[in-house]
Tab-separated table of C-alpha atoms in Angstrom:
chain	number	residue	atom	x	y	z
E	1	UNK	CA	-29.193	-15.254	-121.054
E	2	UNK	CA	-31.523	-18.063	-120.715
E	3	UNK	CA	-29.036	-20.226	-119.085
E	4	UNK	CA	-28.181	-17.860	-116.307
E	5	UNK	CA	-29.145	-18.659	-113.140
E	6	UNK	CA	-28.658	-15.418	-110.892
E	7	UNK	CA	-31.070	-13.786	-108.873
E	8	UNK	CA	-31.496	-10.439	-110.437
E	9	UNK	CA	-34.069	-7.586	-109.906
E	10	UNK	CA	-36.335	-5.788	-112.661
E	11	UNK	CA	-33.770	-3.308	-113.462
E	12	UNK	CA	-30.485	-5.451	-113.384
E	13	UNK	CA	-32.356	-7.990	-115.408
E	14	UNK	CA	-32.818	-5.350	-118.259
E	15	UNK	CA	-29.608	-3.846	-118.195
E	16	UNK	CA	-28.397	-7.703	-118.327
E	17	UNK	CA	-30.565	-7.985	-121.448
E	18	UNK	CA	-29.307	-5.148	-123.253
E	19	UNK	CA	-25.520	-6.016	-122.676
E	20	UNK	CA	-26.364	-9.419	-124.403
E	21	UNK	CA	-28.050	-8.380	-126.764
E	22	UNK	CA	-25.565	-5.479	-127.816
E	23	UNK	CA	-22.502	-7.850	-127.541
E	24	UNK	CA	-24.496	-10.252	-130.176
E	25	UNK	CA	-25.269	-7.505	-132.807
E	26	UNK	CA	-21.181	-7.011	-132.399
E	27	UNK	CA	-20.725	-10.535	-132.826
E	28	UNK	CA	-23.388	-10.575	-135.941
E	29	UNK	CA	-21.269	-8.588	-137.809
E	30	UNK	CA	-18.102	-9.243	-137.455
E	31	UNK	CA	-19.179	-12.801	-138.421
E	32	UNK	CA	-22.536	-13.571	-139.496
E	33	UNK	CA	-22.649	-17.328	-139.493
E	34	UNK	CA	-19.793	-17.621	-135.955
E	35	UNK	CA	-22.844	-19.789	-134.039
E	36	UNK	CA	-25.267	-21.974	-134.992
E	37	UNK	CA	-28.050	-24.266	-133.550
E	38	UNK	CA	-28.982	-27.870	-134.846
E	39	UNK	CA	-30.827	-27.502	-138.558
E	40	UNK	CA	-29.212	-24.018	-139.050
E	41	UNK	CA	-27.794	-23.124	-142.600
E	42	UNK	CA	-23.862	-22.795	-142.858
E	43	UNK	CA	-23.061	-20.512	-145.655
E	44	UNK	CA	-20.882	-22.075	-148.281
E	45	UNK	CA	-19.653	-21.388	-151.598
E	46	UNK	CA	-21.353	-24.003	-153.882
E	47	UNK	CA	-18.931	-23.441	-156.617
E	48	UNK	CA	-15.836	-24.028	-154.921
E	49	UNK	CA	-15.640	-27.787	-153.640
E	50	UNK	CA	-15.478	-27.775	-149.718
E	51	UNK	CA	-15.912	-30.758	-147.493
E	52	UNK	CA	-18.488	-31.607	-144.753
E	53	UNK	CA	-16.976	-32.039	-140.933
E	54	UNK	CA	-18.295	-32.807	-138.005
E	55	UNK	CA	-21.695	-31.730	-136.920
E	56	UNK	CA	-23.025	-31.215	-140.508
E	57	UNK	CA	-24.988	-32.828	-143.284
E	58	UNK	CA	-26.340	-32.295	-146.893
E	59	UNK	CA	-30.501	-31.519	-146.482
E	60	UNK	CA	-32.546	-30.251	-149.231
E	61	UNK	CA	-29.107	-29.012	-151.095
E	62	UNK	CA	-28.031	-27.016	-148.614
E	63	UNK	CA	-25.358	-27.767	-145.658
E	64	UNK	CA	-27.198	-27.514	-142.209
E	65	UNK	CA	-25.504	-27.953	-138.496
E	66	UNK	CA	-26.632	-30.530	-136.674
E	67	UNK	CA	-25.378	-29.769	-133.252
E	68	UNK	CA	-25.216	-26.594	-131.774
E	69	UNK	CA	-21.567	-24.849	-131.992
E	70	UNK	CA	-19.189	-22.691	-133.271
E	71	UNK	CA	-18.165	-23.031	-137.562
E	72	UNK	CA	-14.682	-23.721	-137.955
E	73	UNK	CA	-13.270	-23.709	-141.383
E	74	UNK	CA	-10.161	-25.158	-142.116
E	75	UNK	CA	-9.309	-24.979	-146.119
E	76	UNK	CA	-12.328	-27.046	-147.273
E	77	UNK	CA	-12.993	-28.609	-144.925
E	78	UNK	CA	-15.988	-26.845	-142.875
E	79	UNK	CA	-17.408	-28.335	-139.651
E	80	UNK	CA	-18.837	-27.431	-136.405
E	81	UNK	CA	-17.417	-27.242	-132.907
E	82	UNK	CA	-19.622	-28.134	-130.610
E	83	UNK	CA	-20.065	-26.612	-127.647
E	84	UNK	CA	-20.045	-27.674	-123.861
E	85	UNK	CA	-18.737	-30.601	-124.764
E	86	UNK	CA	-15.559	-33.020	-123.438
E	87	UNK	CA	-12.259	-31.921	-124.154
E	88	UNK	CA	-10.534	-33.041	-127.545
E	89	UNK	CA	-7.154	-32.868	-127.049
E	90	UNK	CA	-4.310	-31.806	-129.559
E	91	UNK	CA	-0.529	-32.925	-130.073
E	92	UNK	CA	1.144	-30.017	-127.753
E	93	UNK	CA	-1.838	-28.999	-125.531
E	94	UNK	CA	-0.971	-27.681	-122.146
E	95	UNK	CA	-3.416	-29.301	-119.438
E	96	UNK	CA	-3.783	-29.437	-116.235
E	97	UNK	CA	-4.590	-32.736	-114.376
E	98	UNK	CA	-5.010	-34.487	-111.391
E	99	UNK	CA	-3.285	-38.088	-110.616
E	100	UNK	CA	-5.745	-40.779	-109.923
E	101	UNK	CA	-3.508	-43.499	-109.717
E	102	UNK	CA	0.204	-44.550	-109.470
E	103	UNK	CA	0.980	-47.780	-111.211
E	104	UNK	CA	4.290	-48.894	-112.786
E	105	UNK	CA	6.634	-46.826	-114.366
E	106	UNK	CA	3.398	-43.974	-115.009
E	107	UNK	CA	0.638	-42.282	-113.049
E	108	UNK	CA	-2.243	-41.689	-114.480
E	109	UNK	CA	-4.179	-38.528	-114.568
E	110	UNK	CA	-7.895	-37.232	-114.858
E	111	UNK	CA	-7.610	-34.346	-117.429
E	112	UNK	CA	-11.448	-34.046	-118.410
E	113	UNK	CA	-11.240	-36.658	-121.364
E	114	UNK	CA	-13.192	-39.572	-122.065
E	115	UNK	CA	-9.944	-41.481	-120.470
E	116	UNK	CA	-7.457	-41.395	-118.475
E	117	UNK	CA	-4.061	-39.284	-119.735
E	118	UNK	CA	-0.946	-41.546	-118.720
E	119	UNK	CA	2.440	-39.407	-117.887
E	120	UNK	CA	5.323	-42.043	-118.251
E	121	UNK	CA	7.994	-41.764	-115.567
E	122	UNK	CA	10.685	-41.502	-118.764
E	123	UNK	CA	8.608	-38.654	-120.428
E	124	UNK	CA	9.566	-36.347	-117.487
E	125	UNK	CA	12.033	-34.428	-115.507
E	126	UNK	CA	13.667	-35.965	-112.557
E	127	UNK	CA	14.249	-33.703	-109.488
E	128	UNK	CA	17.521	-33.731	-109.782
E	129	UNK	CA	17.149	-31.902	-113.062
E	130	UNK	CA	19.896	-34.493	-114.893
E	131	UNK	CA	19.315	-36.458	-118.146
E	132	UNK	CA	19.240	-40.155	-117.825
E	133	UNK	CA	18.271	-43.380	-117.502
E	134	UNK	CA	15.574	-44.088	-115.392
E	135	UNK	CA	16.539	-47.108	-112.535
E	136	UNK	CA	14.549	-49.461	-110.283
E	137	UNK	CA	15.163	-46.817	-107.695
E	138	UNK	CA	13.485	-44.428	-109.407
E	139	UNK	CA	10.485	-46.392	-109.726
E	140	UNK	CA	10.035	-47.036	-105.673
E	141	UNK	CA	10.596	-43.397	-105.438
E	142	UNK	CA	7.787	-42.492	-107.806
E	143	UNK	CA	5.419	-41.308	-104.889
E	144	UNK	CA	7.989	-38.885	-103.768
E	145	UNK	CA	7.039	-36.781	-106.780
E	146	UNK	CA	3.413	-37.342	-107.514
E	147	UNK	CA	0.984	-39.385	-105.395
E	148	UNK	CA	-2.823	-39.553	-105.713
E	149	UNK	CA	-4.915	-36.358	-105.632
E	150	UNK	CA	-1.908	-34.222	-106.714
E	151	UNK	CA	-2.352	-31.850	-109.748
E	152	UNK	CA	-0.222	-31.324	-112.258
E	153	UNK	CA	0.511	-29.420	-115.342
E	154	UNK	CA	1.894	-31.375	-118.419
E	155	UNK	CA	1.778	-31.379	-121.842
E	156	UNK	CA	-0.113	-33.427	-124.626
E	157	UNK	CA	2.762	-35.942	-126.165
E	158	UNK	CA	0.918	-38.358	-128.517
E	159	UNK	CA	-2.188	-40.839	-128.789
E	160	UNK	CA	-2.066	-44.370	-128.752
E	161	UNK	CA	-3.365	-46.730	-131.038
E	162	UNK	CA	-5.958	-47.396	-128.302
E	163	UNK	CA	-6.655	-44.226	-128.326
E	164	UNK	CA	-5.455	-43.461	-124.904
E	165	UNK	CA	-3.241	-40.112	-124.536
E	166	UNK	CA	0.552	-39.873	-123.340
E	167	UNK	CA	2.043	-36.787	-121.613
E	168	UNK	CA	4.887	-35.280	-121.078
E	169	UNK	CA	6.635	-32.927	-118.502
E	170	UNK	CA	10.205	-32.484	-119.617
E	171	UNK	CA	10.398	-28.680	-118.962
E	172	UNK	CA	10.726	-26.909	-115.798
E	173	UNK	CA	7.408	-25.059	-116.459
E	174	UNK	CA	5.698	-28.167	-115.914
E	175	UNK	CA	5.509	-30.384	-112.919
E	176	UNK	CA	3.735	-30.732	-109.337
E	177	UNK	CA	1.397	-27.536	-108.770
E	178	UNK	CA	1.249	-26.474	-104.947
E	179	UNK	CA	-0.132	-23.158	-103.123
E	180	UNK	CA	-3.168	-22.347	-105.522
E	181	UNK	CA	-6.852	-22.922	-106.158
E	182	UNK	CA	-8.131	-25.283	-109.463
E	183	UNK	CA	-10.938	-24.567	-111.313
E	184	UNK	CA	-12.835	-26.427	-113.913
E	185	UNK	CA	-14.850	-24.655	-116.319
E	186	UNK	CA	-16.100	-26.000	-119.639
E	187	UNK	CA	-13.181	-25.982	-122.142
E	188	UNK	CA	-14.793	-24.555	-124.984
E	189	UNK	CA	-13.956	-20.849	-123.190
E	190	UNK	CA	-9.914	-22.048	-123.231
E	191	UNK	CA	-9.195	-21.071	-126.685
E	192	UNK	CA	-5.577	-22.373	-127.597
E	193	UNK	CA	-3.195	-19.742	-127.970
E	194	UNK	CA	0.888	-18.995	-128.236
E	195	UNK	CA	0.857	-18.501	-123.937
E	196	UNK	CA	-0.988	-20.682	-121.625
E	197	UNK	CA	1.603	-19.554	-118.736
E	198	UNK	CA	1.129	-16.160	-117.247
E	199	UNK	CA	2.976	-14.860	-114.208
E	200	UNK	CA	0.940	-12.117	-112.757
E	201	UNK	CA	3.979	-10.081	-111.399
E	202	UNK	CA	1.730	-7.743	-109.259
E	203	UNK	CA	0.071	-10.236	-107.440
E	204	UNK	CA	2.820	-12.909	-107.319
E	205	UNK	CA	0.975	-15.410	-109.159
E	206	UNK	CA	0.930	-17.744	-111.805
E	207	UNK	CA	-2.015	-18.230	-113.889
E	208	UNK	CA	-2.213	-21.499	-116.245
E	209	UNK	CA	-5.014	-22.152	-118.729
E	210	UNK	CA	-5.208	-25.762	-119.162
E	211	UNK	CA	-6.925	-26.700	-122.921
E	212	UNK	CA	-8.765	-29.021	-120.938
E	213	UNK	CA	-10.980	-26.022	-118.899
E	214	UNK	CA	-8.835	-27.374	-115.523
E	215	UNK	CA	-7.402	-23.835	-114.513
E	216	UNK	CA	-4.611	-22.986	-112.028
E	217	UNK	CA	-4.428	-19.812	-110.240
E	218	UNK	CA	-0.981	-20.312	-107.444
E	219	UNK	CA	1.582	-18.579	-105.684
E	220	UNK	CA	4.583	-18.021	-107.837
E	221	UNK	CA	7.525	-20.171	-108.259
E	222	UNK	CA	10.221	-19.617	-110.080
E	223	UNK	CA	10.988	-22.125	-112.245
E	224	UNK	CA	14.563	-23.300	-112.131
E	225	UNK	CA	17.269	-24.688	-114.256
E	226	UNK	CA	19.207	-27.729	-113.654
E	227	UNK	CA	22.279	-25.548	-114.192
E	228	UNK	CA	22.030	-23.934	-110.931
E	229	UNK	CA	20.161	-26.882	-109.026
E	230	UNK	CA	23.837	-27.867	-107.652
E	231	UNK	CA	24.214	-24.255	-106.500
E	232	UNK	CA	20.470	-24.159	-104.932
E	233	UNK	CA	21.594	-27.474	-102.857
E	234	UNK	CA	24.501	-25.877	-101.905
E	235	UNK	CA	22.499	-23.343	-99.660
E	236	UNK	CA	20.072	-25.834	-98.766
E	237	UNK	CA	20.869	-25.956	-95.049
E	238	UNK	CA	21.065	-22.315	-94.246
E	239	UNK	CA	17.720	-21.510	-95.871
E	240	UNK	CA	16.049	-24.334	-93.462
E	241	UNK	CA	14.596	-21.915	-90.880
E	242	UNK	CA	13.264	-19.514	-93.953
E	243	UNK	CA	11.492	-22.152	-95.644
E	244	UNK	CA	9.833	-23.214	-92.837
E	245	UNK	CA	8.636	-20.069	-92.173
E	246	UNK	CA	7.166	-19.675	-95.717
E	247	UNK	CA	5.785	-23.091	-95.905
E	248	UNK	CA	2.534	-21.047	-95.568
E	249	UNK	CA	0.457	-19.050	-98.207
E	250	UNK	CA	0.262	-14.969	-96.776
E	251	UNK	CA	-2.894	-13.643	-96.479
E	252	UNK	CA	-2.772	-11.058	-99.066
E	253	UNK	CA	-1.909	-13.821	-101.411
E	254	UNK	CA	-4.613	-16.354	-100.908
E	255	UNK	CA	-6.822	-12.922	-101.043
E	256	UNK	CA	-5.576	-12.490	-104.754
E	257	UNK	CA	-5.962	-15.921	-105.568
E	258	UNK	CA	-9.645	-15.783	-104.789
E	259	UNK	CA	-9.824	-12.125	-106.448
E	260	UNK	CA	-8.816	-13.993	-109.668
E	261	UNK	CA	-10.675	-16.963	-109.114
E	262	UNK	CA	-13.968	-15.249	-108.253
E	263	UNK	CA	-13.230	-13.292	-112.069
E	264	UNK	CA	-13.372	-16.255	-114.077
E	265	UNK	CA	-16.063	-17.651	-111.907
E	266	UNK	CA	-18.015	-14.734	-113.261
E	267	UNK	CA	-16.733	-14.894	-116.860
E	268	UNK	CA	-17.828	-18.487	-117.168
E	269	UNK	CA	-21.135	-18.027	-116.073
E	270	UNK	CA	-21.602	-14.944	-118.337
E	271	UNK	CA	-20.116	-17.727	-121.177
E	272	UNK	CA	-17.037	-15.010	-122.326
E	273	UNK	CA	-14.043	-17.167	-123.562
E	274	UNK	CA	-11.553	-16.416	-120.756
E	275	UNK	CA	-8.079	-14.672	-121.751
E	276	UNK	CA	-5.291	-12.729	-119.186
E	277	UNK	CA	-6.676	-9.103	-120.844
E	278	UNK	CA	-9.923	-10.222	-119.629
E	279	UNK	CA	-9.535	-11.489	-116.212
E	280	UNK	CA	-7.152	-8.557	-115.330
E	281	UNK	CA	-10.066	-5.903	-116.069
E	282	UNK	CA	-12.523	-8.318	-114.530
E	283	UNK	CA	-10.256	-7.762	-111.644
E	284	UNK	CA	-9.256	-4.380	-111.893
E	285	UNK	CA	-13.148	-2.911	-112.028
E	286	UNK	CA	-13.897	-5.438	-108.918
E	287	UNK	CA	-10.669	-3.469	-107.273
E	288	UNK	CA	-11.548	-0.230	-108.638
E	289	UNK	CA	-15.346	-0.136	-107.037
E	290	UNK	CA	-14.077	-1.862	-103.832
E	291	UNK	CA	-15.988	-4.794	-104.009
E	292	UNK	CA	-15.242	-7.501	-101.325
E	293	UNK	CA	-13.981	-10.821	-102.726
E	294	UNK	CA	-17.612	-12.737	-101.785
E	295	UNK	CA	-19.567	-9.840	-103.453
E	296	UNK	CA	-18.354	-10.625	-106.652
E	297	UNK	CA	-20.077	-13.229	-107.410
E	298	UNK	CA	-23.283	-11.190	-106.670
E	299	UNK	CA	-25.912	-10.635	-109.217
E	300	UNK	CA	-24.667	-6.936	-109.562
E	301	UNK	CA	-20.806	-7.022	-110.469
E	302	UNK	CA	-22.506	-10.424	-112.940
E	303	UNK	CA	-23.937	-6.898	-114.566
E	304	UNK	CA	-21.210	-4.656	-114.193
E	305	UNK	CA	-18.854	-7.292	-116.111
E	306	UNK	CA	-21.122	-7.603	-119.042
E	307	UNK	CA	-21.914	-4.319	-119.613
E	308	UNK	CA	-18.022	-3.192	-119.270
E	309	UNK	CA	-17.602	-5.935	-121.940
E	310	UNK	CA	-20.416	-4.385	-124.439
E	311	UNK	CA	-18.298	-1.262	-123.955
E	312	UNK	CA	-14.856	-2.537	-124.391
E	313	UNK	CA	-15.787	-4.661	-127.702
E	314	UNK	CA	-17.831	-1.842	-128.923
E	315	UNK	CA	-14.819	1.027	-128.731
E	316	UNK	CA	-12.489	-1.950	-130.527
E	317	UNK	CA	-14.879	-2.463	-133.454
E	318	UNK	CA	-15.272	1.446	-133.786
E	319	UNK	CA	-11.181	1.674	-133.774
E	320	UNK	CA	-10.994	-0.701	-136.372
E	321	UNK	CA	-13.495	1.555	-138.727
């Protein structure tokens, strides 16, 4: 709670303080030694052989952090992740990025690493949705799909011996993102997980959690197959007038988009690691009491969220008894 920076009154400021502080006896026991600050002990098993990671060291016998972060054991090895730091990324990450340059045969894209990620023009889909070689043509035509200051969703390929990081885009999920809002939040609250694509279906939106904290909240599109692309350019022409007239973003869409984007404002200042169960409720109990888009990022509904989070985590660990 120190790091908050909200203006709150006497009475929201207590409430505030006993949310936290109920959500970190939860957290206490369900796993004693989850966080730690620099010169903290890590609880180990001295008898079995285990080996020291990252952000620890040997003092006095015992095996202390020495940054602040979450313990992450993995077999033997134990070490600490720390937090609010850059983004580390992993062989099959989903990111989110934005294209800072256009050079030959790649663009390169600003993903929230220490470098620049580079998407090759052969490690993606061509428009035309066919497999094969890539031509000189191809390469004067590379602004036609991305050009500077467009973001993008991709996937982490491989690292270079330099160390630099290759993507890749070769599904239809990934590709050019139009119609939406990005955020960037820190990317220690974007845990990995099997589904990083979410299409809200009752808002008409698509929600993707980059690894890399960049998050996307847009208007739907379906994503299509390169079986029926010949089909979709078959109807091309008589669908001219229609797409003008939805080259536009409705109103009631752009309001959801904000809706959504205002929840994970709020969950990332109250530090909660963001997940789709969590933003929906954020956004359900913002519906629910009728607050307007702007008041939610009040000091109030700040309240509201963390005590409706005590709750929720409290019923869970009572289930599970």
């Amino acid at each position: 709670m120190r790091g908050l920076k909200l203006p709150l009154s006497q009475t929201q400021r207590v409430r505030l303080q006993r949310a936290f502080e109920k959500l970190q006896s939860l957290s206490a026991k369900a796993n004693s030694d989850a966080s730690v600050t620099v010169a903290d002990t890590i609880p180990v098993n001295y008898e079995d052989a285990f080996l020291k990671g990252y952000g620890t060291t040997d003092l006095n016998g015992e095996l202390v952090a020495t940054v602040c972060g979450v313990v992450e054991r993995v077999n033997k090895l134990v070490y600490v992740r720390a937090l609010r730091a850059r983004y580390k990324p992993e062989v099959g990450d989903v990111v989110v990025g934005r294209v800072v340059e256009v050079a030959q045969k790649r663009w390169r894209l600003e993903i929230n690493f220490s470098q620049d990620a580079v998407l090759m023009l052969s490690s993606m889909n061509m428009p035309d949705g066919i497999q094969r070689r890539r031509t000189a043509l191809d390469e004067l035509n590379m602004r036609s799909i991305f050009e500077e200051n467009d973001i993008v969703c991709a996937e982490v390929r491989n690292f270079q011996h330099d160390g630099s990081l290759q993507l890749q885009a070769r599904s239809q999920k990934y590709g050019k993102l139009e119609k939406g809002q990005l955020l960037i939040i820190d990317p220690y609250l974007v845990r990995k997980s099997k589904q990083h694509f979410h299409h809200l279906e009752q808002f008409g939106i698509d929600l993707i959690l980059g690894r890399n904290g960049y998050i996307w909240i847009g208007e739907h599109v379906e994503a299509r197959d390169s079986v029926v692309i010949d089909q979709a350019k078959s109807i091309e022409q008589s669908t001219v007038v229609e797409g003008i007239n939805r080259a536009y973003t409705p109103l009631e869409m752009r309001q959801n988009i904000c809706r959504i984007a205002n929840a994970i404002r709020v969950l990332t200042i109250l530090g909660f690691n963001i997940d789709l169960n969590l933003i929906m409720e954020t956004v359900e109990l913002s519906s629910s009491l009728k607050i307007d888009i702007h008041d939610m990022l009040g000091s109030e509904f700040h309240v509201l969220v963390a005590e409706m989070e005590a709750e929720r985590r409290s019923l869970t660990t009572k289930r599970k008894r």
